[in-house]
CSV table of C-alpha atoms in Angstrom, one decimal:
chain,number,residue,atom,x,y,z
A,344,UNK,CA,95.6,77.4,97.5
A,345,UNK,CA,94.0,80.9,97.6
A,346,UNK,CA,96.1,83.9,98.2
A,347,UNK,CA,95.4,85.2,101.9
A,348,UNK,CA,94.9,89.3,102.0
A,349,UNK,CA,94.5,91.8,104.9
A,350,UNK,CA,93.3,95.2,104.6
A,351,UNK,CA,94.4,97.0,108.1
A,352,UNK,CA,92.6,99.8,108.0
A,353,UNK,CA,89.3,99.6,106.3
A,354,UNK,CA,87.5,101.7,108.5
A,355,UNK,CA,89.6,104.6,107.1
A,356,UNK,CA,86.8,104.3,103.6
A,357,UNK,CA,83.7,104.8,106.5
A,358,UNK,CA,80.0,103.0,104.4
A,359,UNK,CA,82.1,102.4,100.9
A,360,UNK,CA,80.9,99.8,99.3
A,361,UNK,CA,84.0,96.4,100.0
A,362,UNK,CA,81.4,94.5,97.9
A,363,UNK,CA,84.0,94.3,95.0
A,364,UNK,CA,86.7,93.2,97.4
A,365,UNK,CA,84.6,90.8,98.7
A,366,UNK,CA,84.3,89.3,95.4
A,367,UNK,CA,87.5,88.2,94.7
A,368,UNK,CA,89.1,85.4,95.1
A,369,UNK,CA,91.4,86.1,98.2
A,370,UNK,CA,91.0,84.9,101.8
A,371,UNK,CA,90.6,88.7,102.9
A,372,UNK,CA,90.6,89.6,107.0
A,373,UNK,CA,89.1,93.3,107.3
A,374,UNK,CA,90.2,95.2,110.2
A,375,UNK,CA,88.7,98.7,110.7
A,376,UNK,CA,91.9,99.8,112.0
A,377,UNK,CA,95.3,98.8,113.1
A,378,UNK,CA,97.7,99.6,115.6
A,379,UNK,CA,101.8,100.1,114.9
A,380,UNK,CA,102.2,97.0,117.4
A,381,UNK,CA,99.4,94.7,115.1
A,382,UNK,CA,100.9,95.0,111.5
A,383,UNK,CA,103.6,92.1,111.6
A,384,UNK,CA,100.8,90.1,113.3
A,385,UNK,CA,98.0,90.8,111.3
A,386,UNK,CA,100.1,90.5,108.1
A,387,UNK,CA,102.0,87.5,108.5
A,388,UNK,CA,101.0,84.8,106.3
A,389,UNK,CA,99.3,87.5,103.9
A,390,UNK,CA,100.7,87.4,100.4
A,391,UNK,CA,98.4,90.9,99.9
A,392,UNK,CA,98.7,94.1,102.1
A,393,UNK,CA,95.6,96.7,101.6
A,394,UNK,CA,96.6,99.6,103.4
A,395,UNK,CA,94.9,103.3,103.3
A,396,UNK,CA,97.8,105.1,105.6
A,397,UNK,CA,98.7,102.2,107.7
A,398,UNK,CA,102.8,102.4,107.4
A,399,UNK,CA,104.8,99.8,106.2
A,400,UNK,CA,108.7,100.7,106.7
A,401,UNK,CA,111.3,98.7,105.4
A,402,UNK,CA,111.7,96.7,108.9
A,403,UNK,CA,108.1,95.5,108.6
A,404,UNK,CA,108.6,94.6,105.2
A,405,UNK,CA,111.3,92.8,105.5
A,406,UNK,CA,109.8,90.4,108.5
A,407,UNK,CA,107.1,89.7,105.9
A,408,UNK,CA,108.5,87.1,103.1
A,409,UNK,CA,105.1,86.1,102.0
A,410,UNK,CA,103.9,89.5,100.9
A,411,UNK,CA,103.9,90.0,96.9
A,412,UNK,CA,101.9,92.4,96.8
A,413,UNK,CA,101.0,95.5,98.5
A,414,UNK,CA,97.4,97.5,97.1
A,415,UNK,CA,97.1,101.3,98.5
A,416,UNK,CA,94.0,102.5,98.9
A,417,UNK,CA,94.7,105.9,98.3
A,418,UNK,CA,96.9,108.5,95.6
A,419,UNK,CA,99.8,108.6,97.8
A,420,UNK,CA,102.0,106.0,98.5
A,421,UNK,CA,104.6,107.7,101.1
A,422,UNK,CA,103.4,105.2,104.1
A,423,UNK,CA,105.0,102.8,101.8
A,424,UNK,CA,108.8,102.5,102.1
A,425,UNK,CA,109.3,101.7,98.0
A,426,UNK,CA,112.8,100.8,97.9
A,427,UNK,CA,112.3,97.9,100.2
A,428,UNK,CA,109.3,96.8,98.4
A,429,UNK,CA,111.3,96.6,95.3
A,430,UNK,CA,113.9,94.9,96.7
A,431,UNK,CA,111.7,92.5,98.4
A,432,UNK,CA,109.9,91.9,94.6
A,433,UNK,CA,106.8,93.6,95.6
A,434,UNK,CA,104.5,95.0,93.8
A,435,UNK,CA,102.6,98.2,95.1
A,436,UNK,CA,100.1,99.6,93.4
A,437,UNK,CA,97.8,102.9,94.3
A,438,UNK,CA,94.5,105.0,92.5
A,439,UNK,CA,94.9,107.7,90.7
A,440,UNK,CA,91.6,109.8,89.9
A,441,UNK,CA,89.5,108.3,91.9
A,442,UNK,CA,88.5,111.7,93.7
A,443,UNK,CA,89.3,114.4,90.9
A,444,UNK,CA,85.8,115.7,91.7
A,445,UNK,CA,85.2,114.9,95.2
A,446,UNK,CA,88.8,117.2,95.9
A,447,UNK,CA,88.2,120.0,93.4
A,448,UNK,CA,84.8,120.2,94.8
A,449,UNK,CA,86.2,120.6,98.6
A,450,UNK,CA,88.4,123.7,97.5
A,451,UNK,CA,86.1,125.2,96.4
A,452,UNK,CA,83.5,124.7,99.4
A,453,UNK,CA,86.7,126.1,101.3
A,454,UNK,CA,87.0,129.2,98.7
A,455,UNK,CA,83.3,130.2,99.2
A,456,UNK,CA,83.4,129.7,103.1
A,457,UNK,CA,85.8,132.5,102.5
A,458,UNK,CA,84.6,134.6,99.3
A,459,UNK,CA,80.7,134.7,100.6
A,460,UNK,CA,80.8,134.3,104.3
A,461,UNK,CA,77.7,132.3,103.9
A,462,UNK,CA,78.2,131.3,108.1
A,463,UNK,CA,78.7,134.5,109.2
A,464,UNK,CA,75.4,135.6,107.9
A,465,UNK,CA,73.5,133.0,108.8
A,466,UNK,CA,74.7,134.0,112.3
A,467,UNK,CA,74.3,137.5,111.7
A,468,UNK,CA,70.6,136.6,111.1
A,469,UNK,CA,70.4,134.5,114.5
A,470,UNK,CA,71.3,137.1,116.5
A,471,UNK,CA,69.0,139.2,114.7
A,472,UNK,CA,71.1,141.7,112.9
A,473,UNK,CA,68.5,141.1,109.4
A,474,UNK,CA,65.5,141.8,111.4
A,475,UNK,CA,67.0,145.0,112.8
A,476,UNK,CA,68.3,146.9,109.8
A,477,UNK,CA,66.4,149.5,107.8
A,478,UNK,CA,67.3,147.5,104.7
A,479,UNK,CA,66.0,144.7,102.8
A,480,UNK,CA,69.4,143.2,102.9
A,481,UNK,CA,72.4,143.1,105.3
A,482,UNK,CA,75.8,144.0,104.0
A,483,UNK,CA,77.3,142.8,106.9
A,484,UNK,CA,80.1,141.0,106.0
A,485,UNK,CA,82.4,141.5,102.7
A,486,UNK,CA,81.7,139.5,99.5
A,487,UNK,CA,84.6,139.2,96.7
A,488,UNK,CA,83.8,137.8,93.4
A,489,UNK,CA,86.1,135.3,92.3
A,490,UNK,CA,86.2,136.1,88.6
A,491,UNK,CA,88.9,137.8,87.2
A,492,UNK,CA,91.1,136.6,90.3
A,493,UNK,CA,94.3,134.4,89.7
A,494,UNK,CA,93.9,130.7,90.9
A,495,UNK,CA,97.6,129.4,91.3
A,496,UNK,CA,98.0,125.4,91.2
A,497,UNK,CA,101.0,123.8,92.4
A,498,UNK,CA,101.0,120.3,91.4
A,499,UNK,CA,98.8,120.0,87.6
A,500,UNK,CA,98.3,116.1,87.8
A,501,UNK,CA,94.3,115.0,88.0
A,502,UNK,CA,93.8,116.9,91.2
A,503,UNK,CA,95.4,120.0,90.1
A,504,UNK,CA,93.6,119.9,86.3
A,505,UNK,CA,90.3,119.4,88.2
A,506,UNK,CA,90.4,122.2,90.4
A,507,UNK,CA,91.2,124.3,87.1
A,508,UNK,CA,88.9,123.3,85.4
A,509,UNK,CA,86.5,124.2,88.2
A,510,UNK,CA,88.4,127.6,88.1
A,511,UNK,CA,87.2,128.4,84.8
A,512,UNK,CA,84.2,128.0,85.4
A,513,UNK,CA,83.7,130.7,88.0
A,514,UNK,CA,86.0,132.8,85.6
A,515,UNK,CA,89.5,132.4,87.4
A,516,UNK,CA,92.7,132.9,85.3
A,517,UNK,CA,95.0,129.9,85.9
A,518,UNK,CA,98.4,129.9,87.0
A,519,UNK,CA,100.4,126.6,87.1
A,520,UNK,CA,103.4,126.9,89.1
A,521,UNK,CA,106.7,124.9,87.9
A,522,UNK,CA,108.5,123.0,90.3
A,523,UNK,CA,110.7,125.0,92.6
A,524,UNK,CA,113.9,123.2,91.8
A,525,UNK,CA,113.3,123.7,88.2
A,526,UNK,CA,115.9,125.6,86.0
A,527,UNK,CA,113.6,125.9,82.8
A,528,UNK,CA,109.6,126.1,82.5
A,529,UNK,CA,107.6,123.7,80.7
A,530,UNK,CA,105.1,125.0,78.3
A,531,UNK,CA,102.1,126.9,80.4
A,532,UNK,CA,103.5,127.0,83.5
A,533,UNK,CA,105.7,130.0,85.6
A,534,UNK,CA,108.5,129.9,87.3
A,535,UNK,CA,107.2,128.8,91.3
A,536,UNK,CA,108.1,132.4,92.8
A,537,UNK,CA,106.3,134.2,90.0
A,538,UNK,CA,103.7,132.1,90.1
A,539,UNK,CA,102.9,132.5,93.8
A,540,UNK,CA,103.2,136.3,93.9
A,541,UNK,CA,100.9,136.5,91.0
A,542,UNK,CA,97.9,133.8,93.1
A,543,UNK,CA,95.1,135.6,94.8
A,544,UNK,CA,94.3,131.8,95.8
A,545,UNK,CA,97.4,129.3,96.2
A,546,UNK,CA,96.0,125.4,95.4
A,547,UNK,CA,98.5,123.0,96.7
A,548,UNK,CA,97.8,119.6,95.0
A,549,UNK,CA,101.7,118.0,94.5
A,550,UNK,CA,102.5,114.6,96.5
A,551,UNK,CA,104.4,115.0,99.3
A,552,UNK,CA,108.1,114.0,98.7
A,553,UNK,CA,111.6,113.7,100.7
A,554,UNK,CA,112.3,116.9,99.0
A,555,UNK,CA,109.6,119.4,99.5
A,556,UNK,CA,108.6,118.9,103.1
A,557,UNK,CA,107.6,122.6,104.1
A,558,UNK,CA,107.4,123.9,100.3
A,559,UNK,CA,105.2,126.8,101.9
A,560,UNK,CA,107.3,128.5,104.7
A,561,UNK,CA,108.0,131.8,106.0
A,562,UNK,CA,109.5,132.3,102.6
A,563,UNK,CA,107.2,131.2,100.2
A,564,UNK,CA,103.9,133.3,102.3
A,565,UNK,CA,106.1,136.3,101.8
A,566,UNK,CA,105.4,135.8,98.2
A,567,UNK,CA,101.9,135.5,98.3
A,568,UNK,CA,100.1,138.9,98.2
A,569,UNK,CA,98.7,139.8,101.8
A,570,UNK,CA,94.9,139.1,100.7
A,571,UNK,CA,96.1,135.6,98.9
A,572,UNK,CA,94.0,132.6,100.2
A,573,UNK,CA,96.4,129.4,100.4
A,574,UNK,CA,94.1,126.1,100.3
A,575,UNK,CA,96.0,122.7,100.9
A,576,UNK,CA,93.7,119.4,100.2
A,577,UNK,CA,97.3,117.7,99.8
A,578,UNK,CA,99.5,116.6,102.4
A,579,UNK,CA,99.9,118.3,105.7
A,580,UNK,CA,103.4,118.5,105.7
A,581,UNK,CA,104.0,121.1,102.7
A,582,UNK,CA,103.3,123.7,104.7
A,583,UNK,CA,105.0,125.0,108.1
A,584,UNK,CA,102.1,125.1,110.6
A,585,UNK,CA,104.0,128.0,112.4
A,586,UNK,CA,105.1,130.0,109.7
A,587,UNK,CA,100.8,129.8,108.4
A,588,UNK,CA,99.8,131.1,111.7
A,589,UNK,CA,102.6,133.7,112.3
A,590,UNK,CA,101.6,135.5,108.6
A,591,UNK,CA,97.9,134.9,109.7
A,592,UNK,CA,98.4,136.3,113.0
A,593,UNK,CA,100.7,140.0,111.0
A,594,UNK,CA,97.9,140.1,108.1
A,595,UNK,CA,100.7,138.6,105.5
A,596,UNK,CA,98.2,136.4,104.6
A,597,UNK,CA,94.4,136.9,103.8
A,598,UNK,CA,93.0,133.2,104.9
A,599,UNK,CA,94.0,130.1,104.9
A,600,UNK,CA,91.9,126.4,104.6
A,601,UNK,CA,93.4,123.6,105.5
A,602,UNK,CA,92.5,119.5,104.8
A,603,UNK,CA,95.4,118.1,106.0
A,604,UNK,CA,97.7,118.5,109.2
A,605,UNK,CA,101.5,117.0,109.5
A,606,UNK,CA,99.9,114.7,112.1
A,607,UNK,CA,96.8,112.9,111.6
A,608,UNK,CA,94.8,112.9,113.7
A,609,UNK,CA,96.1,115.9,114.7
A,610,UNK,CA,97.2,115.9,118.7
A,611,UNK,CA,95.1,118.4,121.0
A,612,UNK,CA,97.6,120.2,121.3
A,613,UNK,CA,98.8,121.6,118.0
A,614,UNK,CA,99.3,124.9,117.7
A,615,UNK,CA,96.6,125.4,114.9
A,616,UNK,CA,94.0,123.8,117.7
A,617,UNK,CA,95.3,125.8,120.2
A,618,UNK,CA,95.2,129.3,117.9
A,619,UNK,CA,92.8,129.3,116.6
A,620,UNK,CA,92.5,132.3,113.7
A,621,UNK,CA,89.0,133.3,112.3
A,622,UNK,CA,90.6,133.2,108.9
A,623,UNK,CA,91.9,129.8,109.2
A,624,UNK,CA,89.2,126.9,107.9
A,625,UNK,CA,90.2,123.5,109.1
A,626,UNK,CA,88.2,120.1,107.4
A,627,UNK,CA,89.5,116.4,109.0
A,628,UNK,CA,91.4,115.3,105.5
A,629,UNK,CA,88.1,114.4,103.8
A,630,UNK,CA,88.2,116.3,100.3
A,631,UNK,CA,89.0,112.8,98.8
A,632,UNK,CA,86.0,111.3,100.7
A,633,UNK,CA,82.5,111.7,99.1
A,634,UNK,CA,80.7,108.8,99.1
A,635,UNK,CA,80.9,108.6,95.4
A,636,UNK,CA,84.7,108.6,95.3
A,637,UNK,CA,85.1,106.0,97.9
A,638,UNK,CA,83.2,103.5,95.9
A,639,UNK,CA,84.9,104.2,93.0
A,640,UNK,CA,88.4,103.6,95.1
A,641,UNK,CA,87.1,100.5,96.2
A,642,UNK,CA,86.5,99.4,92.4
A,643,UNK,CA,89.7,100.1,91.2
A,644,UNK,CA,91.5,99.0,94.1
A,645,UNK,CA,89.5,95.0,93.1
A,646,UNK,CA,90.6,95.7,89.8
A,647,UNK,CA,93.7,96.6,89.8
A,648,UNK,CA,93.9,93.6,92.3
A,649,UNK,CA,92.3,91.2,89.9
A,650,UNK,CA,94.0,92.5,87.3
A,651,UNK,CA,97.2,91.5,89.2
A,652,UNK,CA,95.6,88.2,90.6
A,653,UNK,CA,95.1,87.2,87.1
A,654,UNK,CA,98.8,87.5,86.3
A,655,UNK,CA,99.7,85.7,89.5
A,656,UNK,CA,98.0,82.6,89.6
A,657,UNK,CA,98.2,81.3,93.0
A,658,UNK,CA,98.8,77.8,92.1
A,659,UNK,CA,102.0,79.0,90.6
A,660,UNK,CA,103.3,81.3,93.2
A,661,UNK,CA,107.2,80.1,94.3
């Protein structure tokens, strides 16, 4: 017998490389991507679930008693109800560090769309403002160095240490920020409210977690100094949408860039589509997603899988 697998939404990883999936030795269906009403169908029979953000509650998971094992494609894991998994003896598994440079390298692409206005010159130049001044350059827009400015991380994991170290180089001081439930500091890090008044750019890189759903609200921007730059590359819903646009729209905040949405795709309708700021930068979640770090998600992902498949022989599954 040979263990029968379904990834549900492999479109989701675009031209990666499934060559190392492919290789394994599953019966594996690929699906580009699936519907709420296709899971149970699509999984039944499936002792493996690959799954990028396809959700798997605890109802689905229960009407599954085949599945053993369910491999994310992906850091996060909350489309995964864990609880149910356990009880149901599954294993899930996700990648870490698969995309340390890929994200670190998008906040900063986010920074400098800010720091250098490299877009608004160019269109400066199109409409001709270069050609017309009596200079050999065109200070039209401001420029801000970023060293000497204070980089604030919340959530230090491989993400979070990547973007630092990226920090450093352009000679940023870095501020990790504890956790805001925390009653003592570990070693290097502030206290969350003193480390947000003291970032000139916020870097939000911590999972997203039952408890700190809206960890940057009204309250939290009225810490942040009214030229701070808040980049999230995390999850969509630590910050309130509407408390974003409100301090954009008084000057509490200086910019904002944005990866991820609560909903995603976002509906046409969302009020950060249909406000648009000219200090809000918006990217389709796709820090994680150079080319590079989608290959290297598909590796892991076979083997951690093999790895697994090894330990699980299927001739001796019960």
């Amino acid at each position: 017998m040979t263990y029968k697998a379904a990834f549900l939404d492999a479109g989701s990883v675009g031209d990666a490389d499934l060559t190392p999936l492919q290789q394994l030795n599953l019966q594996l269906q690929l699906y580009p991507f699936t519907r709420p009403e296709q899971i149970l169908a699509r999984l039944q029979g499936c002792h493996i679930a690959l799954v990028n953000k396809v959700p798997l509650d605890a109802s689905t998971i229960q009407q599954l008693p085949e599945l053993r094992c369910i491999a994310v494609t992906a850091t996060g894991t909350n489309n995964i109800d864990l609880n149910a998994a356990k009880a149901a003896g599954i294993k899930v598994q996700n990648v870490n560090a698969y995309a340390s440079a890929s994200v670190a390298q998008h906040v900063f692409a986010m920074l400098l769309h800010f720091t250098n206005q490299c877009l608004s010159f160019d269109q400066s130049i199109r409409q001709g403002h270069w050609s017309n001044s009596p200079h050999f350059c065109l200070l039209a827009h401001p420029m801000q160095e970023l060293a000497d400015q204070t980089m604030t991380i919340v959530g230090y994991g491989a993400l979070g240490q990547a973007t630092a170290r990226l920090a450093h180089a352009f000679g940023m001081t870095v501020c990790i920020a504890e956790r805001p439930e925390a009653t003592r500091c570990r070693p290097g890090r502030l206290p969350f409210a003193q480390a947000l008044a003291q970032a000139d750019v916020l870097s939000l890189h911590c999972p997203l977690t039952e408890d700190n759903q809206h960890l940057i609200g009204a309250e939290q921007l009225a810490l942040l100094k009214p030229t701070a730059i808040l980049i999230n590359t995390a999850r969509g819903e630590l910050v309130d949408s509407h408390a974003l646009l409100q301090a954009l729209q008084q000057n509490q905040l200086g910019a904002a860039a944005l990866d991820v949405l609560e909903q995603e795709p976002p509906p046409i309708q969302h009020r950060l589509l249909q406000q648009p700021h000219p200090r809000l930068l918006l990217t389709p979640h796709v820090a994680w997603a150079s080319l590079a770090a989608r290959n290297r998600l598909i590796a892991y992902t076979a083997r951690q899988l093999n790895s697994w498949l090894q330990q699980h022989p299927a001739d001796s599954k019960e």
